[in-house]
């Protein structure tokens, strides 16, 4: 299959899979409240509208896993109140401090409490909460506070178990009390809120009272207790299923909250859980990080924090260690980097108090849930109508004397039948009608989405994908394109410097410093040591541990081999100003002032090779002299960059320049605004970093292409590096594909007009040297062309694209907290193969729901038709209330458990993506449903009217009861056989993989055992009688015909155009003619 052409004209290519329906992206007028194609960022009014339109029997259960609109409003109100309260406290404190200064009064915070530390919890919390800079300075500033907390500002705390234990005892742990999950009994209570079940309980109570009064206590209690027991069974099984789902969601929420981060302990950086942070910890902060606890800034460069999560104001606050050092837990680092000293954790922080008071919400309905509520509402209205007709017919037949008892005599004779008997008979009629409603209204249909999503999310965790938004799991099944990063996603992210060019020449060995002049090496290692967010730890035994991003680690390891002593180099000079690496600028810089007498200042830059090289005007020769960068030398170096890039190496240039110390601002405010000079640079080195492709990525890309999902690479790397990796991964089929617009640079794409971008966006396979804004523009263009777009991202600047995309996929290892928060799914291992697994699971969700719909509607149609026809024709129904409740349990809770938890198969990736407006019930499903329902209805109605003679029961006692028991038994067994058919709606081999789904096999076995128990041992309760082996064989024989019938049915061709399309066309014609 070609990697191109196939995708150029249609968002989904040519749709060959009949089950998936048509591929049209035609926009229909949104005249239905249930027509919501995407719930991501949907307006609240739109969500409220479909809830009001839904026919619901049990709102507390039906809407449990949708967004609680009222609670959402309450949460926002509470946040505003807490923010206002915090600001009022700070304002009062500032006013008090100002008044004290005017009056010459010095206020002091609470006095320290004795213990292992020189400061108590109350005092440190007071300073941090009130942001009391005066009190902090009285303690000697950050340095004095660190001494009281027994923290080394460079090496952190000792970090042994005893030290951690003392700190938790003195200052608390970084956890907050969480509201307990709902108990099992709460779910029992919610399951019992179903309106029809309440009516049935009332009917059971009336039947019990009347039965005892008319037939005595020995026999009169059977009917009432039978119905009550059946209702209780439905409630308990439903509550158990819901409770299990709730526990799964709780576990997933714990995973979402458990952020992993680095702290400095014992001189080395170690990764710990956010819950394990203690007061006194030293934590490095970089762009996109979440501030994990309250603290004060130890040191930082251009550190800016977004405090909107706490203050409610979208304002970026600049932080420095003297005037504004306080950092609030829960805020995000918007720019720069620094280190912080933790002063408050858990409920001693405003964020902790906020989290303790705001409970976790699993809210956020999915488009499939909304659509299924529409289906359930339509079926429910039909069911209510049918139940109403049945009730009317049965009541009329009863009072006109056409309803006969077991002996053939009329049940009601005017003026003769006692009132108690009439009331008892009417209760029985109402019970049957209400039970028909129970069977007809598929309450479990929308909840089946939650069930399959809960199952899928748990399994996806094992496949290294953490779902943050329920709807993303299902939307991924509709994805038509994936815009993927290169580094770490398509490649291994295991970087090594394998090639190096200095201003002199290409080095024979990139690790050898023997031919490098000493001054050159000294300046180079100074730049590497200071211009980094990574760190190097050397243990007492001499073992070296390098931390930081993969690129930083590769360059630091290379510099160590050149002879760099990280700590020694950093101790000889200090960073004056810092320009953090920026994905827009593609470079980062630092100004370093030496502690030597000459106080020289070097401005070091590091970044994308061709960009940094473009700012270089000199290079250093073997005599350590600065030589002008001639055009020939520039061309030679550019050729070297292209050569390395063509071999899929990431090219990074390192350069510096001298700067006059007296021109550096001395005022802190001016210094924070000082822009590092980036012109007139001296080139030191260009290194080529190898990052191999992931072993299985080519197969994964091919699998996506076969499944109608186009993979596009969007990377900040050199266009030649991107091309080389794309060819290696299979994103580009050959060199002939590597031309515009298939292969394009970000700056070229962004220079086009919106119409031009929309015209070429579908042809783009690789975008090199792209900025996060280019990625956003590409996503917007693809969405305008009708695509369902999945985007991977790891940086803070990727947040807009992740938010805009239909599915945002952030990286669990390299991703920043800002990116993760904006994403819908976190790929825990940063691996593209995991992204493809998410696509399979997304398709599996949709397929499983369709299987369940087909199964449930078959039962619905058959049960309704059988009871309606029998009621109208004979005034009696073959399936009693208790039997119908058992059928409801099979098709609702147990059916959903069996079919909604089918694992994904390879067949799912052989079809094109599921269109967002494609019908839920496809033509294949209608065909299967019609074949099975018509068979069941025909056979069981024949048994109802001619069963006694066909089964040769004419001369047997209880012939009518035996016949009705056979009908009930055959009906249930038909559903058991049909459950197998529903597993594979469009495949002949319905048994493939059945033994791997242990839950399915278990539920089938449980259903069979319970059916035997009901028929053979619970006859009094279920209105059944024991059957001999012949009747059991007949029942099984009737059910088993479902299998060959399904095979014959699958040979019947179905039209390409969905049935629902004809109704839409007719409705459109009526509207247009009107």
XYZ file of C-alpha atoms in Angstrom, residues 35-518:
484
model
C -26.016 15.172 17.502
C -22.742 16.088 19.234
C -19.694 14.892 17.305
C -17.190 16.120 19.880
C -17.673 16.811 23.579
C -14.156 18.243 23.932
C -14.570 21.935 24.820
C -18.337 21.659 24.162
C -20.481 24.554 25.497
C -22.319 23.839 28.759
C -25.687 24.743 27.183
C -25.140 22.093 24.479
C -24.455 19.462 27.144
C -27.449 20.543 29.221
C -29.727 20.318 26.165
C -29.169 16.614 25.484
C -29.659 15.706 29.160
C -33.042 17.418 29.143
C -34.050 15.625 25.922
C -33.122 12.126 27.155
C -35.789 9.709 28.372
C -34.306 8.560 31.671
C -35.666 6.160 34.272
C -32.725 6.492 36.678
C -30.895 9.822 36.343
C -28.401 9.239 39.185
C -27.110 6.122 37.429
C -27.478 7.222 33.792
C -25.569 10.501 34.250
C -23.021 9.258 36.822
C -20.020 9.431 34.480
C -21.034 12.570 32.641
C -19.955 16.063 33.596
C -21.869 17.150 36.701
C -22.837 20.617 35.489
C -24.109 21.777 38.890
C -21.014 20.496 40.698
C -18.819 22.163 38.089
C -20.496 25.512 38.820
C -20.132 24.914 42.594
C -16.437 24.063 42.120
C -15.784 27.297 40.222
C -17.659 29.267 42.891
C -15.572 27.625 45.640
C -12.336 28.342 43.766
C -13.262 32.011 43.431
C -14.125 32.170 47.145
C -10.837 30.529 48.224
C -8.796 32.769 45.929
C -10.539 35.868 47.263
C -9.931 34.640 50.830
C -6.205 34.096 50.163
C -5.853 37.512 48.536
C -7.683 39.183 51.450
C -5.269 37.571 53.948
C -2.273 38.789 51.930
C -3.700 42.304 51.557
C -4.375 42.486 55.321
C -0.845 41.311 56.050
C 0.691 43.910 53.701
C -1.450 46.643 55.247
C -0.389 45.573 58.752
C 3.267 45.429 57.731
C 3.078 48.902 56.161
C 1.411 50.332 59.295
C 4.080 48.745 61.495
C 6.849 50.335 59.431
C 5.191 53.748 59.698
C 4.872 53.391 63.491
C 8.318 51.855 63.891
C 6.875 48.576 65.231
C 8.504 45.347 64.115
C 6.194 42.391 63.828
C 7.539 38.943 64.162
C 6.011 35.663 63.097
C 5.108 33.005 65.664
C 8.100 31.915 67.682
C 9.743 28.654 66.690
C 8.678 25.468 68.369
C 11.388 23.165 69.657
C 12.229 19.884 67.969
C 14.748 18.558 65.461
C 14.686 21.797 63.462
C 15.293 25.451 64.268
C 11.871 26.512 63.015
C 8.412 25.155 63.708
C 5.627 24.252 61.292
C 3.346 27.126 62.335
C 6.072 29.723 61.811
C 7.240 28.488 58.407
C 3.664 28.040 57.138
C 2.826 31.570 58.317
C 5.776 33.044 56.388
C 4.990 31.066 53.247
C 1.195 31.518 53.282
C 1.348 35.270 53.973
C 4.355 35.671 51.636
C 5.999 37.632 54.463
C 9.268 38.820 52.925
C 10.169 40.782 56.101
C 9.913 37.695 58.304
C 12.012 35.731 55.803
C 14.745 38.379 55.861
C 14.726 38.381 59.683
C 15.630 34.679 59.524
C 18.557 35.483 57.263
C 16.781 35.072 53.932
C 16.701 31.793 52.015
C 20.186 30.856 53.280
C 19.198 31.386 56.916
C 15.950 29.429 56.435
C 17.823 26.522 54.813
C 20.130 26.408 57.860
C 17.129 26.152 60.215
C 15.741 23.366 58.027
C 19.138 21.576 57.939
C 19.249 21.783 54.155
C 22.343 22.279 52.014
C 21.284 24.613 49.169
C 23.632 22.830 46.740
C 23.272 19.197 47.818
C 19.775 19.182 49.337
C 18.779 17.099 52.367
C 20.466 13.846 53.359
C 17.370 11.952 52.258
C 17.833 8.833 54.392
C 14.771 7.171 55.967
C 15.395 8.711 59.396
C 15.717 12.237 57.958
C 12.546 11.870 55.848
C 10.626 10.498 58.834
C 11.659 13.444 61.069
C 10.642 15.976 58.420
C 7.241 14.370 57.888
C 6.707 14.277 61.650
C 7.653 17.959 62.061
C 6.082 19.489 58.934
C 3.625 16.947 57.535
C 3.588 14.990 54.259
C 2.699 16.173 50.770
C -0.694 14.521 50.748
C -4.157 15.831 51.456
C -7.269 14.098 52.783
C -9.326 12.864 49.882
C -13.017 12.333 49.949
C -13.764 8.646 50.276
C -15.132 6.893 47.218
C -18.768 5.947 47.295
C -19.491 2.768 49.205
C -21.147 -0.304 47.696
C -24.387 0.538 49.517
C -24.487 3.935 47.813
C -24.466 2.136 44.461
C -27.228 -0.187 45.692
C -29.267 2.896 46.622
C -28.652 4.514 43.216
C -29.554 1.313 41.340
C -32.846 1.165 43.264
C -33.789 4.694 42.083
C -34.977 3.304 38.744
C -38.599 4.417 38.310
C -39.787 1.101 36.834
C -38.140 -0.913 39.625
C -39.845 1.299 42.217
C -43.228 0.668 40.528
C -42.470 -3.072 40.490
C -41.636 -3.029 44.223
C -44.947 -1.281 44.898
C -46.699 -3.837 42.678
C -44.901 -6.664 44.520
C -46.073 -5.266 47.873
C -49.672 -4.972 46.588
C -49.517 -8.474 45.101
C -48.140 -9.853 48.385
C -50.904 -8.247 50.459
C -53.703 -9.242 48.096
C -52.277 -12.737 47.575
C -52.132 -13.460 51.312
C -55.657 -12.081 51.750
C -57.205 -14.135 48.936
C -55.121 -17.349 48.972
C -53.801 -17.447 52.522
C -50.250 -17.069 53.740
C -49.114 -20.528 52.549
C -49.539 -19.770 48.805
C -50.439 -16.108 48.657
C -46.923 -14.777 49.145
C -45.380 -16.472 46.073
C -46.112 -13.850 43.391
C -45.227 -10.789 45.477
C -42.011 -12.227 46.906
C -40.992 -13.564 43.469
C -41.178 -10.108 41.885
C -39.477 -8.490 44.891
C -36.643 -11.038 44.797
C -36.172 -10.589 41.038
C -36.013 -6.779 41.472
C -33.534 -7.185 44.343
C -31.340 -9.435 42.180
C -31.336 -6.839 39.367
C -30.379 -4.094 41.861
C -27.540 -6.100 43.468
C -26.002 -7.235 40.160
C -26.266 -3.691 38.726
C -24.744 -2.144 41.867
C -21.878 -4.670 41.865
C -21.030 -3.884 38.243
C -21.179 -0.117 38.899
C -19.078 -0.425 42.079
C -16.337 -2.308 40.216
C -16.266 0.455 37.557
C -16.012 3.072 40.295
C -12.959 1.349 41.808
C -11.273 1.250 38.402
C -11.831 4.984 37.921
C -10.473 5.684 41.419
C -7.262 3.789 40.616
C -6.877 5.680 37.329
C -7.395 9.018 39.092
C -4.623 8.081 41.551
C -2.307 7.431 38.597
C -3.184 10.814 37.069
C -2.371 12.667 40.299
C 0.881 10.786 41.005
C 3.365 13.114 39.281
C 7.010 11.971 39.140
C 9.685 14.656 39.532
C 13.354 15.201 40.334
C 14.707 16.485 43.669
C 18.281 16.993 44.843
C 19.141 14.755 47.794
C 22.598 13.920 49.046
C 24.137 15.858 46.158
C 22.466 13.886 43.386
C 19.200 14.231 41.519
C 16.720 11.462 42.241
C 13.244 10.895 40.838
C 10.447 10.578 43.401
C 6.658 10.767 43.601
C 5.120 14.175 44.315
C 3.650 12.584 47.475
C 7.184 11.915 48.828
C 8.325 15.566 48.828
C 9.201 16.884 52.303
C 9.914 20.338 53.743
C 13.574 21.189 53.139
C 13.785 19.472 49.736
C 15.653 21.271 46.939
C 13.718 20.973 43.676
C 14.923 22.073 40.194
C 12.235 23.880 38.180
C 12.115 24.137 34.370
C 9.640 25.461 31.813
C 6.356 23.552 31.970
C 6.875 22.090 35.447
C 4.193 22.283 38.100
C 5.352 23.785 41.395
C 4.834 20.682 43.573
C 4.736 22.364 47.011
C 4.970 25.811 48.595
C 8.510 27.151 48.717
C 10.994 29.936 48.189
C 13.271 30.500 45.230
C 16.912 29.643 45.957
C 18.294 30.778 42.594
C 16.786 31.268 39.178
C 17.206 32.830 35.769
C 14.289 34.598 34.063
C 11.934 32.484 36.177
C 8.299 33.372 35.454
C 5.349 31.570 37.022
C 1.714 31.315 35.894
C -0.290 31.708 39.135
C -3.742 31.712 37.480
C -4.653 28.344 39.021
C -4.457 29.988 42.461
C -5.223 33.667 41.891
C -7.624 33.308 38.963
C -5.711 36.037 37.088
C -4.064 35.130 33.776
C -0.904 36.986 34.673
C 2.674 35.714 34.466
C 4.598 36.685 37.629
C 8.380 37.207 37.513
C 10.201 35.613 40.466
C 13.554 36.479 42.029
C 15.301 35.388 45.200
C 15.273 38.810 46.909
C 12.035 40.697 46.199
C 9.522 38.000 45.204
C 10.862 34.556 46.091
C 7.622 32.841 47.177
C 6.294 29.994 45.030
C 2.796 28.573 45.413
C 2.005 24.905 45.003
C -0.042 24.067 41.903
C 1.281 26.950 39.770
C 3.121 26.361 36.476
C 6.587 27.507 35.399
C 5.990 29.656 32.304
C 9.584 30.605 31.534
C 13.174 30.316 32.764
C 14.509 27.847 35.284
C 15.635 27.767 38.902
C 15.736 25.801 42.139
C 13.341 26.061 45.074
C 13.452 25.225 48.775
C 10.251 23.517 49.953
C 8.615 25.283 52.923
C 5.102 23.849 52.969
C 3.509 20.559 51.895
C 0.070 18.942 51.787
C -2.733 20.736 53.647
C -0.260 23.393 54.808
C -0.440 24.813 51.268
C -3.360 26.614 49.632
C -3.301 24.086 46.779
C -3.563 21.227 49.279
C -6.542 22.877 50.959
C -8.111 23.373 47.548
C -7.601 19.748 46.537
C -8.953 18.509 49.871
C -12.157 20.512 49.397
C -12.711 19.817 45.687
C -13.467 16.181 44.938
C -12.254 14.459 41.786
C -14.803 14.443 38.994
C -14.866 11.658 36.425
C -17.084 13.935 34.385
C -16.969 14.550 30.702
C -19.407 12.587 28.608
C -18.290 11.058 25.361
C -19.954 11.563 21.948
C -20.913 7.883 21.963
C -22.653 8.262 25.336
C -24.680 11.178 23.982
C -25.626 9.292 20.822
C -26.552 6.180 22.769
C -28.782 8.269 25.009
C -30.523 9.336 21.812
C -30.919 5.686 20.739
C -32.101 4.706 24.242
C -34.610 7.567 24.249
C -36.070 6.520 20.885
C -36.310 2.845 21.867
C -37.698 3.838 25.268
C -40.500 5.866 23.672
C -41.368 2.892 21.452
C -41.291 0.615 24.523
C -43.515 2.938 26.551
C -45.980 3.111 23.664
C -46.020 -0.680 23.332
C -46.431 -1.112 27.110
C -49.301 1.383 27.059
C -50.992 -0.532 24.223
C -50.516 -3.847 26.047
C -51.917 -2.382 29.284
C -54.942 -0.956 27.454
C -55.638 -4.219 25.553
C -55.232 -6.412 28.653
C -57.516 -4.180 30.766
C -60.181 -4.032 28.024
C -60.036 -7.808 27.452
C -60.210 -8.408 31.188
C -63.303 -6.279 31.821
C -65.050 -7.548 28.669
C -64.650 -11.141 29.884
C -62.202 -12.234 27.162
C -59.394 -13.080 29.612
C -59.649 -16.692 30.791
C -58.167 -18.427 33.816
C -56.276 -21.748 33.849
C -59.576 -23.659 33.593
C -60.883 -21.756 30.573
C -63.425 -19.702 32.544
C -63.581 -15.853 32.262
C -61.499 -14.189 34.976
C -63.978 -11.323 35.352
C -67.720 -11.643 35.501
C -69.588 -8.418 36.172
C -71.315 -8.383 39.553
C -69.838 -11.746 40.607
C -66.011 -11.333 40.802
C -64.872 -10.073 44.197
C -63.155 -6.687 44.409
C -60.004 -8.239 45.927
C -59.704 -10.601 42.969
C -60.196 -7.747 40.491
C -57.551 -5.690 42.256
C -55.150 -8.655 42.296
C -55.681 -9.266 38.569
C -55.193 -5.561 37.756
C -51.949 -5.479 39.767
C -50.765 -8.480 37.734
C -51.657 -6.732 34.440
C -49.891 -3.499 35.517
C -46.867 -5.546 36.613
C -46.601 -7.120 33.148
C -46.892 -3.707 31.444
C -44.263 -2.140 33.717
C -41.937 -5.096 33.184
C -42.258 -4.603 29.431
C -41.046 -1.036 30.031
C -38.090 -2.410 32.050
C -37.123 -4.611 29.096
C -37.926 -2.002 26.458
C -36.071 1.022 27.901
C -32.371 0.175 27.487
C -30.980 2.059 30.505
C -27.809 -0.008 30.210
C -27.066 1.147 26.663
C -25.315 4.474 27.464
C -23.751 2.893 30.558
C -22.210 0.188 28.391
C -19.934 2.920 27.003
C -18.686 3.655 30.505
C -18.197 -0.041 31.136
C -16.150 -0.632 28.003
C -14.199 2.599 28.570
C -13.407 1.631 32.161
C -12.237 -1.799 30.959
C -10.265 -0.285 28.062
C -8.616 2.368 30.246
C -7.439 -0.272 32.711
C -6.020 -2.422 29.906
C -4.481 0.603 28.190
C -2.464 1.267 31.332
C -0.746 -2.057 30.689
C -0.124 -0.825 27.106
C 1.578 2.305 28.519
C -1.262 4.765 27.911
C -2.923 6.737 30.712
C -6.306 8.148 29.684
C -7.081 11.554 31.202
C -10.358 12.193 29.352
C -12.866 9.397 28.752
C -13.962 10.682 25.351
C -10.400 10.561 23.958
C -10.360 6.788 24.299
C -13.301 6.488 21.920
C -12.382 9.422 19.632
C -9.044 7.737 18.904
C -11.007 5.087 16.998
C -12.052 7.815 14.544
C -8.560 9.315 14.111
C -7.673 9.789 10.443
C -4.221 11.293 10.979
C -1.525 11.318 13.665
C 0.883 14.268 13.821
C 3.839 12.791 15.671
C 7.004 14.249 17.143
C 10.260 12.635 16.063
C 12.539 12.638 19.084
C 11.682 9.985 21.642
C 8.436 8.995 19.906
C 9.682 7.648 16.585
C 13.262 7.397 17.887
C 14.680 5.766 21.035
C 15.716 9.028 22.724
C 19.066 7.384 23.539
C 21.431 10.068 22.278
C 25.176 9.897 21.775
C 27.614 12.365 20.172
C 29.116 10.387 17.269
C 30.609 13.168 15.147
C 32.161 16.571 15.822
C 33.363 19.514 13.740
C 35.322 22.277 15.404
C 36.178 25.549 13.749
C 39.421 23.811 12.834
C 38.308 20.565 11.229
C 36.386 17.333 11.678
C 37.706 15.477 14.737
C 38.874 11.913 14.087
C 37.294 10.853 17.347
C 34.614 13.138 18.822
C 35.744 12.162 22.345
C 39.450 13.001 21.930
C 40.696 16.358 23.247
C 44.370 15.692 22.495
C 44.391 17.869 19.363
C 42.330 20.685 20.883
C 44.122 23.812 22.185
C 43.758 24.218 25.990
